[in-house]
């Protein structure tokens, strides 16, 4: 995280960028080098991930490259968010979940969706494009395999979009909506 993306020019011809963020980092702090180089700065890990994500999406060699955001460690996040409010990260200070007795979604699911939308909104505000998001549990091979299947689907969708550049009303028949995730409860 502290290399300042000096190596990114090596990836000029990538088809997609898979960016992984640990959901459970929202309340974690770490010492990051201060930009002036004069010392260390205590910073929230989720804020650092957000800043790196923003740097990557603004980089010229990824101008037309689709991004897939993997929100990892959902299992840890699911347990933690019941103990530590999401606002422990300043970026999430406006999170206000609907009370469980009025709604069938768990607090963890609402928080996950909120975090995903924060990243989607950030991405769209900078690129004007759609960010593809998937949820994983790093030690659960099935969720990792599903994330890679989803990434391949995004690549097929992007290729299809390029092949049908003229005159196609519908972007794709491939699902790119978060509701297609097996981890999103269908009402």
Coordinates of N, CA, C and O in Angstrom, one line a residue:
X1 N 0.8 -1.2 0.0 CA 0.0 0.0 0.0 C 0.8 1.3 0.0 O 0.4 2.3 -0.4
X2 N 2.1 1.2 0.5 CA 2.8 2.4 0.6 C 3.8 2.6 -0.5 O 4.7 3.4 -0.5
X3 N 3.7 1.8 -1.6 CA 4.6 2.0 -2.8 C 4.1 3.1 -3.7 O 4.8 3.4 -4.7
X4 N 3.0 3.6 -3.5 CA 2.5 4.7 -4.3 C 2.2 4.3 -5.8 O 2.3 5.1 -6.7
X5 N 1.9 3.1 -6.0 CA 1.5 2.5 -7.3 C 2.6 2.8 -8.4 O 2.3 3.0 -9.5
X6 N 3.9 2.7 -8.0 CA 5.0 2.9 -8.9 C 5.0 1.8 -9.9 O 5.5 2.0 -11.0
X7 N 4.5 0.6 -9.6 CA 4.6 -0.5 -10.5 C 3.4 -0.7 -11.4 O 3.4 -1.5 -12.3
X8 N 2.4 0.2 -11.3 CA 1.2 0.0 -12.1 C 1.3 0.0 -13.6 O 0.6 -0.6 -14.3
X9 N 2.3 0.8 -14.1 CA 2.5 0.8 -15.5 C 2.8 -0.5 -16.2 O 2.7 -0.7 -17.4
X10 N 3.2 -1.5 -15.4 CA 3.5 -2.8 -15.9 C 2.2 -3.5 -16.3 O 2.3 -4.5 -17.0
X11 N 1.1 -3.0 -16.0 CA -0.2 -3.6 -16.2 C -1.1 -2.9 -17.3 O -2.3 -2.8 -17.1
X12 N -0.4 -2.4 -18.3 CA -1.2 -1.6 -19.3 C -2.3 -2.4 -20.0 O -3.3 -1.8 -20.3
X13 N -2.1 -3.6 -20.3 CA -3.1 -4.4 -21.2 C -3.9 -5.4 -20.4 O -4.3 -6.4 -20.9
X14 N -4.2 -5.1 -19.1 CA -5.0 -6.0 -18.3 C -6.5 -5.9 -18.8 O -6.9 -4.9 -19.3
X15 N -7.2 -7.0 -18.7 CA -8.6 -7.0 -19.1 C -9.5 -6.6 -18.0 O -10.6 -6.1 -18.2
X16 N -9.1 -6.8 -16.7 CA -9.9 -6.4 -15.6 C -9.0 -6.2 -14.4 O -8.0 -6.9 -14.3
X17 N -9.4 -5.4 -13.4 CA -8.7 -5.2 -12.2 C -9.5 -5.8 -11.1 O -10.7 -5.5 -10.9
X18 N -9.0 -6.8 -10.4 CA -9.7 -7.4 -9.2 C -9.0 -6.7 -8.0 O -7.8 -6.9 -7.7
X19 N -9.8 -6.0 -7.3 CA -9.3 -5.2 -6.1 C -10.0 -5.8 -4.9 O -11.2 -5.9 -4.8
X20 N -9.2 -6.3 -3.9 CA -9.7 -7.0 -2.7 C -9.6 -6.1 -1.5 O -8.6 -5.5 -1.3
X21 N -10.7 -6.0 -0.7 CA -10.7 -5.2 0.5 C -11.3 -6.1 1.6 O -12.3 -6.8 1.4
X22 N -10.6 -6.1 2.7 CA -11.1 -6.9 3.9 C -12.2 -6.1 4.6 O -11.9 -5.0 5.1
X23 N -13.4 -6.6 4.6 CA -14.5 -5.9 5.2 C -14.2 -5.7 6.7 O -14.6 -4.6 7.3
X24 N -13.6 -6.6 7.3 CA -13.3 -6.6 8.8 C -12.3 -5.5 9.2 O -12.1 -5.3 10.4
X25 N -11.7 -4.9 8.2 CA -10.7 -3.8 8.5 C -11.3 -2.5 8.9 O -10.5 -1.6 9.2
X26 N -12.6 -2.4 8.9 CA -13.2 -1.0 9.1 C -12.8 -0.4 10.4 O -12.9 0.8 10.6
X27 N -12.5 -1.2 11.4 CA -12.1 -0.6 12.7 C -10.7 -0.8 13.1 O -10.2 -0.6 14.2
X28 N -9.9 -1.3 12.1 CA -8.4 -1.5 12.3 C -7.6 -0.3 12.0 O -7.9 0.4 11.0
X29 N -6.5 -0.1 12.7 CA -5.6 1.0 12.4 C -4.2 0.4 12.1 O -3.9 -0.7 12.5
X30 N -3.5 1.2 11.4 CA -2.1 0.8 11.1 C -1.2 2.1 10.9 O -1.8 3.2 10.6
X31 N 0.0 1.9 11.1 CA 0.9 3.1 10.8 C 1.3 3.1 9.4 O 1.9 2.2 8.9
X32 N 1.0 4.2 8.7 CA 1.3 4.3 7.3 C 2.3 5.5 7.2 O 2.3 6.4 8.0
X33 N 3.2 5.4 6.2 CA 4.2 6.5 6.1 C 3.5 7.8 5.7 O 2.6 7.8 4.9
X34 N 3.9 8.8 6.3 CA 3.3 10.1 6.0 C 3.8 10.6 4.7 O 4.9 10.3 4.2
X35 N 2.9 11.2 3.9 CA 3.2 11.6 2.5 C 4.4 12.5 2.4 O 5.1 12.5 1.4
X36 N 4.7 13.3 3.4 CA 5.9 14.1 3.4 C 7.2 13.4 3.7 O 8.3 13.9 3.5
X37 N 7.0 12.1 4.1 CA 8.2 11.3 4.4 C 8.8 11.5 5.7 O 9.9 11.0 6.0
X38 N 8.2 12.3 6.5 CA 8.8 12.7 7.8 C 8.5 11.8 9.0 O 8.9 12.0 10.1
X39 N 7.7 10.8 8.7 CA 7.3 9.9 9.9 C 6.1 9.0 9.5 O 5.8 8.8 8.3
X40 N 5.5 8.5 10.5 CA 4.4 7.6 10.4 C 3.1 8.3 10.8 O 3.1 9.2 11.7
X41 N 2.0 7.8 10.3 CA 0.7 8.4 10.6 C -0.2 7.2 10.9 O -0.3 6.2 10.1
X42 N -0.9 7.3 12.0 CA -1.9 6.2 12.3 C -3.1 6.5 11.5 O -3.7 7.5 11.5
X43 N -3.5 5.4 10.7 CA -4.6 5.6 9.8 C -5.5 4.3 9.8 O -5.0 3.2 10.0
X44 N -6.8 4.5 9.6 CA -7.7 3.5 9.5 C -7.4 2.6 8.2 O -7.3 3.2 7.1
X45 N -7.4 1.3 8.4 CA -7.1 0.4 7.2 C -8.1 0.5 6.1 O -7.8 0.5 4.9
X46 N -9.4 0.7 6.4 CA -10.4 0.8 5.4 C -10.2 2.1 4.6 O -10.4 2.1 3.4
X47 N -9.9 3.2 5.3 CA -9.6 4.5 4.6 C -8.4 4.3 3.7 O -8.4 4.9 2.6
X48 N -7.4 3.6 4.2 CA -6.2 3.3 3.3 C -6.6 2.5 2.1 O -6.1 2.8 1.0
X49 N -7.4 1.5 2.3 CA -7.9 0.8 1.1 C -8.7 1.6 0.1 O -8.6 1.5 -1.1
X50 N -9.5 2.5 0.7 CA -10.3 3.4 -0.1 C -9.4 4.3 -1.0 O -9.6 4.5 -2.2
X51 N -8.3 4.9 -0.3 CA -7.4 5.8 -1.0 C -6.6 5.0 -2.1 O -6.4 5.6 -3.2
X52 N -6.2 3.8 -1.8 CA -5.5 3.0 -2.8 C -6.4 2.7 -4.0 O -6.1 2.8 -5.1
X53 N -7.7 2.3 -3.7 CA -8.7 2.0 -4.7 C -8.9 3.3 -5.6 O -8.8 3.2 -6.8
X54 N -9.0 4.4 -5.0 CA -9.2 5.7 -5.7 C -8.0 6.0 -6.6 O -8.1 6.4 -7.8
X55 N -6.8 5.7 -6.1 CA -5.6 5.9 -6.9 C -5.5 5.0 -8.1 O -5.2 5.4 -9.2
X56 N -5.9 3.8 -7.9 CA -5.9 2.8 -9.0 C -7.0 3.2 -10.0 O -6.6 3.1 -11.2
X57 N -8.2 3.5 -9.6 CA -9.2 3.8 -10.7 C -8.9 5.1 -11.4 O -9.3 5.3 -12.5
X58 N -8.1 6.0 -10.8 CA -7.7 7.2 -11.5 C -6.5 7.1 -12.4 O -6.2 7.9 -13.2
X59 N -5.8 6.0 -12.2 CA -4.6 5.8 -13.0 C -4.9 5.6 -14.5 O -5.8 4.9 -14.9
X60 N -4.2 6.4 -15.3 CA -4.5 6.3 -16.8 C -4.4 5.0 -17.5 O -5.2 4.7 -18.4
X61 N -3.6 4.1 -17.0 CA -3.6 2.8 -17.7 C -4.8 1.9 -17.4 O -5.0 0.9 -18.1
X62 N -5.6 2.3 -16.4 CA -6.8 1.6 -16.2 C -8.1 2.3 -16.6 O -9.2 2.1 -16.2
X63 N -7.9 3.3 -17.5 CA -9.0 4.2 -17.9 C -10.2 3.5 -18.4 O -11.3 3.8 -18.0
X64 N -10.0 2.5 -19.2 CA -11.2 1.8 -19.8 C -11.3 0.3 -19.3 O -11.9 -0.5 -19.9
X65 N -10.6 0.1 -18.1 CA -10.6 -1.3 -17.6 C -11.7 -1.5 -16.6 O -11.8 -0.7 -15.6
X66 N -12.5 -2.6 -16.7 CA -13.5 -2.8 -15.7 C -12.8 -3.2 -14.3 O -11.8 -3.9 -14.3
X67 N -13.4 -2.9 -13.2 CA -13.0 -3.2 -11.9 C -14.0 -4.2 -11.3 O -15.2 -4.0 -11.4
X68 N -13.4 -5.2 -10.6 CA -14.2 -6.0 -9.7 C -13.7 -5.9 -8.3 O -12.5 -6.0 -8.1
X69 N -14.6 -5.5 -7.4 CA -14.3 -5.3 -6.0 C -14.7 -6.5 -5.3 O -15.8 -6.9 -5.3
X70 N -13.7 -7.2 -4.6 CA -14.0 -8.3 -3.8 C -14.0 -7.9 -2.4 O -13.0 -7.4 -1.9
X71 N -15.1 -7.9 -1.7 CA -15.2 -7.6 -0.3 C -15.1 -8.9 0.5 O -16.0 -9.7 0.5
X72 N -13.9 -9.0 1.1 CA -13.5 -10.3 1.7 C -13.7 -10.3 3.2 O -13.9 -9.2 3.8
X73 N -13.6 -11.4 3.8 CA -13.7 -11.7 5.2 C -15.1 -11.3 5.8 O -15.2 -10.8 6.8
X74 N -16.1 -11.7 5.0 CA -17.5 -11.4 5.4 C -17.8 -12.1 6.7 O -18.5 -11.6 7.5
X75 N -17.3 -13.3 6.9 CA -17.6 -14.1 8.1 C -17.1 -13.3 9.3 O -17.8 -13.2 10.3
X76 N -15.9 -12.8 9.3 CA -15.4 -12.0 10.4 C -16.2 -10.7 10.6 O -16.5 -10.3 11.7
X77 N -16.4 -10.1 9.5 CA -17.2 -8.8 9.5 C -18.6 -9.1 10.1 O -19.1 -8.3 10.9
X78 N -19.2 -10.2 9.7 CA -20.6 -10.5 10.2 C -20.6 -10.6 11.7 O -21.6 -10.1 12.3
X79 N -19.6 -11.1 12.3 CA -19.5 -11.3 13.7 C -19.2 -9.9 14.4 O -19.7 -9.5 15.4
X80 N -18.2 -9.2 13.8 CA -17.7 -8.0 14.3 C -18.7 -6.8 14.3 O -18.7 -6.1 15.3
X81 N -19.4 -6.7 13.2 CA -20.3 -5.5 13.1 C -21.4 -5.5 14.2 O -22.0 -4.4 14.5
X82 N -21.7 -6.6 14.8 CA -22.6 -6.7 15.9 C -22.0 -6.1 17.2 O -22.7 -5.7 18.1
X83 N -20.7 -6.0 17.3 CA -20.0 -5.5 18.5 C -19.4 -4.1 18.2 O -19.4 -3.3 19.2
X84 N -18.9 -3.8 17.0 CA -18.3 -2.6 16.7 C -19.0 -1.9 15.6 O -19.1 -2.4 14.5
X85 N -19.6 -0.7 15.9 CA -20.4 0.0 14.9 C -19.5 0.3 13.7 O -18.4 0.6 13.8
X86 N -20.2 0.3 12.5 CA -19.5 0.5 11.3 C -18.9 1.9 11.2 O -17.9 2.2 10.5
X87 N -19.4 2.9 12.0 CA -18.9 4.2 12.0 C -17.6 4.3 12.7 O -17.0 5.4 12.7
X88 N -17.0 3.2 13.1 CA -15.6 3.2 13.6 C -14.7 3.7 12.4 O -13.6 4.2 12.7
X89 N -15.1 3.5 11.2 CA -14.4 4.1 10.1 C -15.2 5.4 9.7 O -16.4 5.4 9.5
X90 N -14.4 6.5 9.6 CA -15.0 7.8 9.4 C -15.8 7.9 8.1 O -16.7 8.6 7.9
X91 N -15.4 7.0 7.1 CA -16.1 7.0 5.8 C -17.5 6.5 5.9 O -18.4 6.8 5.1
X92 N -17.8 5.7 7.0 CA -19.1 5.1 7.2 C -19.9 5.8 8.3 O -20.8 5.1 8.8
X93 N -19.6 7.0 8.7 CA -20.2 7.6 9.8 C -21.7 7.9 9.6 O -22.4 8.1 10.6
X94 N -22.2 7.8 8.4 CA -23.6 8.0 8.2 C -24.4 6.7 8.1 O -25.6 6.8 7.7
X95 N -23.8 5.6 8.4 CA -24.5 4.3 8.3 C -25.6 4.3 9.4 O -25.3 4.5 10.6
X96 N -26.8 4.0 9.0 CA -27.9 3.9 10.0 C -28.8 2.8 9.5 O -29.7 2.9 8.7
X97 N -28.6 1.6 10.1 CA -29.3 0.4 9.7 C -30.8 0.5 10.1 O -31.1 1.1 11.1
X98 N -31.6 -0.2 9.4 CA -33.0 -0.4 9.7 C -33.1 -1.4 10.8 O -32.4 -2.4 10.8
X99 N -33.9 -1.2 11.9 CA -34.0 -2.1 13.0 C -34.4 -3.5 12.5 O -35.4 -3.5 11.7
X100 N -33.8 -4.5 13.0 CA -34.1 -5.9 12.6 C -35.6 -6.3 12.7 O -36.1 -7.0 11.9
X101 N -36.4 -5.8 13.7 CA -37.8 -6.2 13.8 C -38.6 -5.6 12.7 O -39.8 -6.0 12.5
X102 N -38.1 -4.6 11.9 CA -38.9 -4.0 10.8 C -38.4 -4.6 9.5 O -38.9 -4.2 8.4
X103 N -37.4 -5.5 9.5 CA -36.8 -5.8 8.3 C -36.2 -7.2 8.5 O -35.7 -7.6 9.6
X104 N -36.1 -8.0 7.4 CA -35.6 -9.4 7.5 C -34.1 -9.5 7.3 O -33.5 -10.5 7.5
X105 N -33.4 -8.4 7.0 CA -32.0 -8.4 6.7 C -31.2 -8.2 8.0 O -31.6 -7.4 8.8
X106 N -30.2 -9.0 8.1 CA -29.3 -8.9 9.3 C -28.5 -7.6 9.3 O -28.4 -7.0 8.2
X107 N -28.0 -7.2 10.4 CA -27.2 -6.0 10.5 C -26.0 -6.2 9.6 O -25.6 -5.2 8.8
X108 N -25.4 -7.3 9.6 CA -24.2 -7.6 8.7 C -24.5 -7.4 7.2 O -23.8 -6.8 6.5
X109 N -25.7 -7.9 6.8 CA -26.1 -7.8 5.4 C -26.3 -6.3 5.1 O -25.8 -5.9 4.0
X110 N -27.0 -5.6 5.9 CA -27.2 -4.2 5.7 C -25.9 -3.4 5.6 O -25.7 -2.6 4.7
X111 N -25.0 -3.7 6.5 CA -23.6 -3.1 6.5 C -22.8 -3.4 5.3 O -22.2 -2.6 4.7
X112 N -22.9 -4.7 4.9 CA -22.2 -5.1 3.7 C -22.7 -4.3 2.4 O -21.9 -3.8 1.7
X113 N -24.0 -4.3 2.3 CA -24.6 -3.6 1.2 C -24.2 -2.1 1.2 O -23.9 -1.5 0.2
X114 N -24.2 -1.5 2.4 CA -23.8 -0.1 2.5 C -22.4 0.1 2.1 O -22.1 1.0 1.3
X115 N -21.5 -0.8 2.5 CA -20.0 -0.6 2.2 C -19.9 -0.8 0.6 O -19.2 0.0 0.0
X116 N -20.6 -1.8 0.1 CA -20.5 -2.0 -1.4 C -21.0 -0.8 -2.1 O -20.4 -0.3 -3.1
X117 N -22.1 -0.2 -1.7 CA -22.6 1.0 -2.3 C -21.7 2.2 -2.2 O -21.6 3.0 -3.1
X118 N -21.0 2.3 -1.1 CA -20.0 3.4 -0.9 C -18.9 3.3 -2.0 O -18.5 4.3 -2.6
X119 N -18.4 2.1 -2.1 CA -17.4 1.9 -3.2 C -18.0 2.1 -4.6 O -17.3 2.7 -5.4
X120 N -19.2 1.6 -4.8 CA -19.8 1.8 -6.1 C -20.0 3.3 -6.4 O -19.8 3.7 -7.6
X121 N -20.5 4.0 -5.5 CA -20.7 5.4 -5.7 C -19.4 6.2 -5.9 O -19.3 7.0 -6.8
X122 N -18.3 5.8 -5.2 CA -17.0 6.4 -5.4 C -16.5 6.1 -6.8 O -16.1 7.0 -7.5
X123 N -16.6 4.9 -7.2 CA -16.2 4.4 -8.5 C -17.0 5.2 -9.6 O -16.4 5.7 -10.6
X124 N -18.3 5.2 -9.5 CA -19.1 5.8 -10.5 C -18.8 7.3 -10.6 O -18.8 7.9 -11.7
X125 N -18.6 8.0 -9.5 CA -18.3 9.4 -9.5 C -17.0 9.8 -10.2 O -16.9 10.9 -10.7
X126 N -16.1 8.9 -10.2 CA -14.8 9.1 -10.9 C -14.8 8.6 -12.3 O -14.3 9.3 -13.2
X127 N -15.4 7.5 -12.6 CA -15.3 6.9 -13.9 C -16.5 7.0 -14.7 O -16.5 6.9 -16.0
X128 N -17.7 7.2 -14.1 CA -19.0 7.2 -14.8 C -19.4 5.8 -15.2 O -20.3 5.6 -16.0
X129 N -18.7 4.7 -14.7 CA -19.0 3.4 -15.0 C -19.5 2.6 -13.8 O -19.4 3.1 -12.7
X130 N -19.9 1.4 -14.0 CA -20.4 0.5 -13.0 C -19.3 -0.3 -12.4 O -18.5 -0.9 -13.1
X131 N -19.3 -0.4 -11.0 CA -18.3 -1.2 -10.3 C -19.0 -2.6 -10.0 O -20.2 -2.6 -9.6
X132 N -18.3 -3.6 -10.2 CA -18.8 -5.0 -10.0 C -18.3 -5.4 -8.6 O -17.1 -5.3 -8.4
X133 N -19.2 -5.9 -7.8 CA -18.8 -6.2 -6.4 C -19.2 -7.7 -6.1 O -20.3 -8.1 -6.5
X134 N -18.3 -8.3 -5.3 CA -18.6 -9.7 -4.9 C -18.1 -9.9 -3.4 O -17.2 -9.2 -3.0
X135 N -18.8 -10.8 -2.7 CA -18.5 -11.0 -1.3 C -17.8 -12.4 -1.2 O -18.2 -13.3 -1.8
X136 N -16.8 -12.4 -0.3 CA -16.1 -13.7 -0.1 C -15.8 -13.9 1.4 O -15.8 -13.0 2.1
X137 N -15.5 -15.2 1.7 CA -15.0 -15.6 3.0 C -13.7 -16.3 2.6 O -13.7 -17.4 2.1
X138 N -12.6 -15.7 2.9 CA -11.3 -16.1 2.4 C -11.0 -17.6 2.6 O -10.3 -18.2 1.8
X139 N -11.4 -18.1 3.7 CA -11.1 -19.5 4.0 C -12.1 -20.5 3.5 O -12.0 -21.7 3.7
X140 N -13.1 -19.9 2.8 CA -14.2 -20.8 2.2 C -13.9 -20.8 0.7 O -14.2 -19.9 0.0
X141 N -13.4 -21.9 0.3 CA -13.0 -22.1 -1.1 C -14.2 -21.9 -2.1 O -14.0 -21.3 -3.2
X142 N -15.4 -22.3 -1.7 CA -16.6 -22.1 -2.6 C -16.8 -20.6 -2.9 O -17.0 -20.2 -4.0
X143 N -16.7 -19.7 -1.9 CA -16.9 -18.3 -2.1 C -15.8 -17.7 -3.0 O -16.0 -16.8 -3.8
X144 N -14.5 -18.2 -2.9 CA -13.4 -17.8 -3.7 C -13.7 -18.2 -5.1 O -13.5 -17.4 -6.1
X145 N -14.1 -19.5 -5.3 CA -14.4 -20.0 -6.7 C -15.5 -19.2 -7.3 O -15.4 -18.8 -8.5
X146 N -16.5 -18.8 -6.5 CA -17.6 -18.0 -7.0 C -17.1 -16.6 -7.5 O -17.6 -16.1 -8.4
X147 N -16.2 -16.1 -6.7 CA -15.7 -14.8 -7.0 C -15.0 -14.8 -8.4 O -15.1 -13.9 -9.2
X148 N -14.2 -15.9 -8.6 CA -13.5 -16.0 -9.9 C -14.5 -16.2 -11.0 O -14.3 -15.7 -12.1
X149 N -15.5 -17.0 -10.8 CA -16.6 -17.2 -11.8 C -17.2 -15.9 -12.1 O -17.5 -15.5 -13.3
X150 N -17.5 -15.1 -11.1 CA -18.1 -13.8 -11.3 C -17.2 -12.9 -12.1 O -17.6 -12.2 -13.1
X151 N -15.9 -12.9 -11.8 CA -14.9 -12.1 -12.6 C -14.9 -12.5 -14.0 O -14.9 -11.7 -14.9
X152 N -14.9 -13.8 -14.3 CA -15.0 -14.3 -15.7 C -16.2 -13.8 -16.4 O -16.2 -13.4 -17.6
X153 N -17.4 -13.8 -15.6 CA -18.6 -13.3 -16.2 C -18.5 -11.8 -16.6 O -19.0 -11.4 -17.6
X154 N -17.9 -11.0 -15.7 CA -17.6 -9.6 -16.0 C -16.8 -9.5 -17.3 O -17.1 -8.6 -18.1
X155 N -15.8 -10.3 -17.4 CA -14.9 -10.2 -18.6 C -15.7 -10.6 -19.8 O -15.6 -9.9 -20.9
X156 N -16.6 -11.6 -19.8 CA -17.4 -12.0 -20.9 C -18.3 -10.8 -21.2 O -18.6 -10.5 -22.4
X157 N -18.9 -10.2 -20.2 CA -19.8 -9.1 -20.4 C -19.1 -7.9 -21.1 O -19.6 -7.3 -22.1
X158 N -17.9 -7.6 -20.7 CA -17.1 -6.6 -21.3 C -16.7 -6.9 -22.7 O -16.8 -6.0 -23.6
X159 N -16.4 -8.1 -23.0 CA -16.1 -8.5 -24.4 C -17.3 -8.4 -25.2 O -17.2 -7.9 -26.4
X160 N -18.4 -8.9 -24.7 CA -19.7 -8.8 -25.4 C -20.1 -7.3 -25.7 O -20.5 -7.0 -26.8
X161 N -19.8 -6.5 -24.8 CA -20.1 -5.1 -24.9 C -19.3 -4.5 -26.1 O -19.7 -3.7 -26.9
X162 N -18.0 -4.9 -26.1 CA -17.1 -4.4 -27.2 C -17.5 -4.9 -28.5 O -17.5 -4.2 -29.5
X163 N -17.9 -6.2 -28.6 CA -18.3 -6.8 -29.8 C -19.6 -6.2 -30.4 O -19.8 -6.2 -31.6
X164 N -20.5 -5.8 -29.5 CA -21.8 -5.3 -29.9 C -21.9 -3.8 -29.6 O -22.9 -3.3 -29.2
X165 N -20.8 -3.1 -29.9 CA -20.7 -1.7 -29.6 C -21.9 -0.9 -30.2 O -22.4 0.0 -29.6
X166 N -22.2 -1.3 -31.4 CA -23.3 -0.5 -32.1 C -24.6 -1.1 -32.0 O -24.8 -2.3 -32.3
X167 N -25.6 -0.4 -31.6 CA -27.0 -0.8 -31.7 C -27.5 -1.8 -30.7 O -28.5 -2.4 -31.0
X168 N -26.9 -2.0 -29.6 CA -27.5 -3.0 -28.7 C -28.1 -2.2 -27.5 O -27.5 -1.4 -26.9
X169 N -29.4 -2.5 -27.3 CA -30.1 -1.8 -26.3 C -29.8 -2.3 -24.9 O -29.7 -1.5 -24.0
X170 N -29.7 -3.6 -24.7 CA -29.4 -4.2 -23.4 C -27.9 -4.4 -23.3 O -27.2 -4.9 -24.3
X171 N -27.3 -4.0 -22.2 CA -25.8 -4.2 -22.0 C -25.4 -5.7 -22.1 O -24.5 -6.0 -22.8
X172 N -26.2 -6.6 -21.5 CA -25.8 -8.0 -21.4 C -26.8 -8.8 -20.8 O -27.7 -8.4 -20.1
X173 N -26.8 -10.1 -21.1 CA -27.7 -11.0 -20.4 C -27.0 -11.6 -19.2 O -27.5 -12.4 -18.5
X174 N -25.7 -11.3 -19.0 CA -25.0 -11.8 -17.9 C -25.4 -10.9 -16.7 O -25.5 -9.7 -16.8
X175 N -25.5 -11.5 -15.5 CA -25.9 -10.8 -14.3 C -24.7 -10.0 -13.8 O -23.6 -10.6 -13.6
X176 N -25.0 -8.8 -13.5 CA -23.9 -7.9 -12.9 C -24.5 -7.2 -11.6 O -23.9 -6.4 -11.1
X177 N -25.6 -7.7 -11.2 CA -26.3 -7.0 -10.1 C -25.9 -7.8 -8.8 O -25.8 -9.0 -8.8
X178 N -25.8 -7.1 -7.7 CA -25.4 -7.7 -6.4 C -26.5 -8.7 -6.0 O -26.2 -9.6 -5.3
X179 N -27.7 -8.5 -6.4 CA -28.8 -9.4 -6.0 C -28.6 -10.8 -6.6 O -29.2 -11.7 -6.1
X180 N -27.7 -10.9 -7.6 CA -27.5 -12.3 -8.1 C -26.5 -13.1 -7.2 O -26.3 -14.2 -7.4
X181 N -26.0 -12.4 -6.2 CA -25.0 -13.1 -5.3 C -25.8 -14.2 -4.5 O -26.9 -13.9 -4.0
X182 N -25.2 -15.3 -4.4 CA -25.8 -16.3 -3.5 C -25.8 -15.9 -2.0 O -26.4 -16.6 -1.2
X183 N -25.1 -14.8 -1.7 CA -25.0 -14.4 -0.3 C -26.0 -13.3 0.0 O -26.1 -12.9 1.1
X184 N -26.8 -12.9 -1.0 CA -27.9 -11.9 -0.8 C -29.2 -12.6 -0.6 O -29.6 -13.4 -1.5
X185 N -29.8 -12.4 0.5 CA -31.1 -13.0 0.7 C -32.2 -12.5 -0.2 O -32.4 -11.3 -0.3
X186 N -32.9 -13.4 -0.8 CA -34.0 -13.0 -1.7 C -35.3 -12.9 -0.8 O -35.5 -13.8 0.0
X187 N -36.0 -11.8 -1.0 CA -37.2 -11.6 -0.1 C -38.4 -12.4 -0.8 O -38.5 -12.5 -1.9

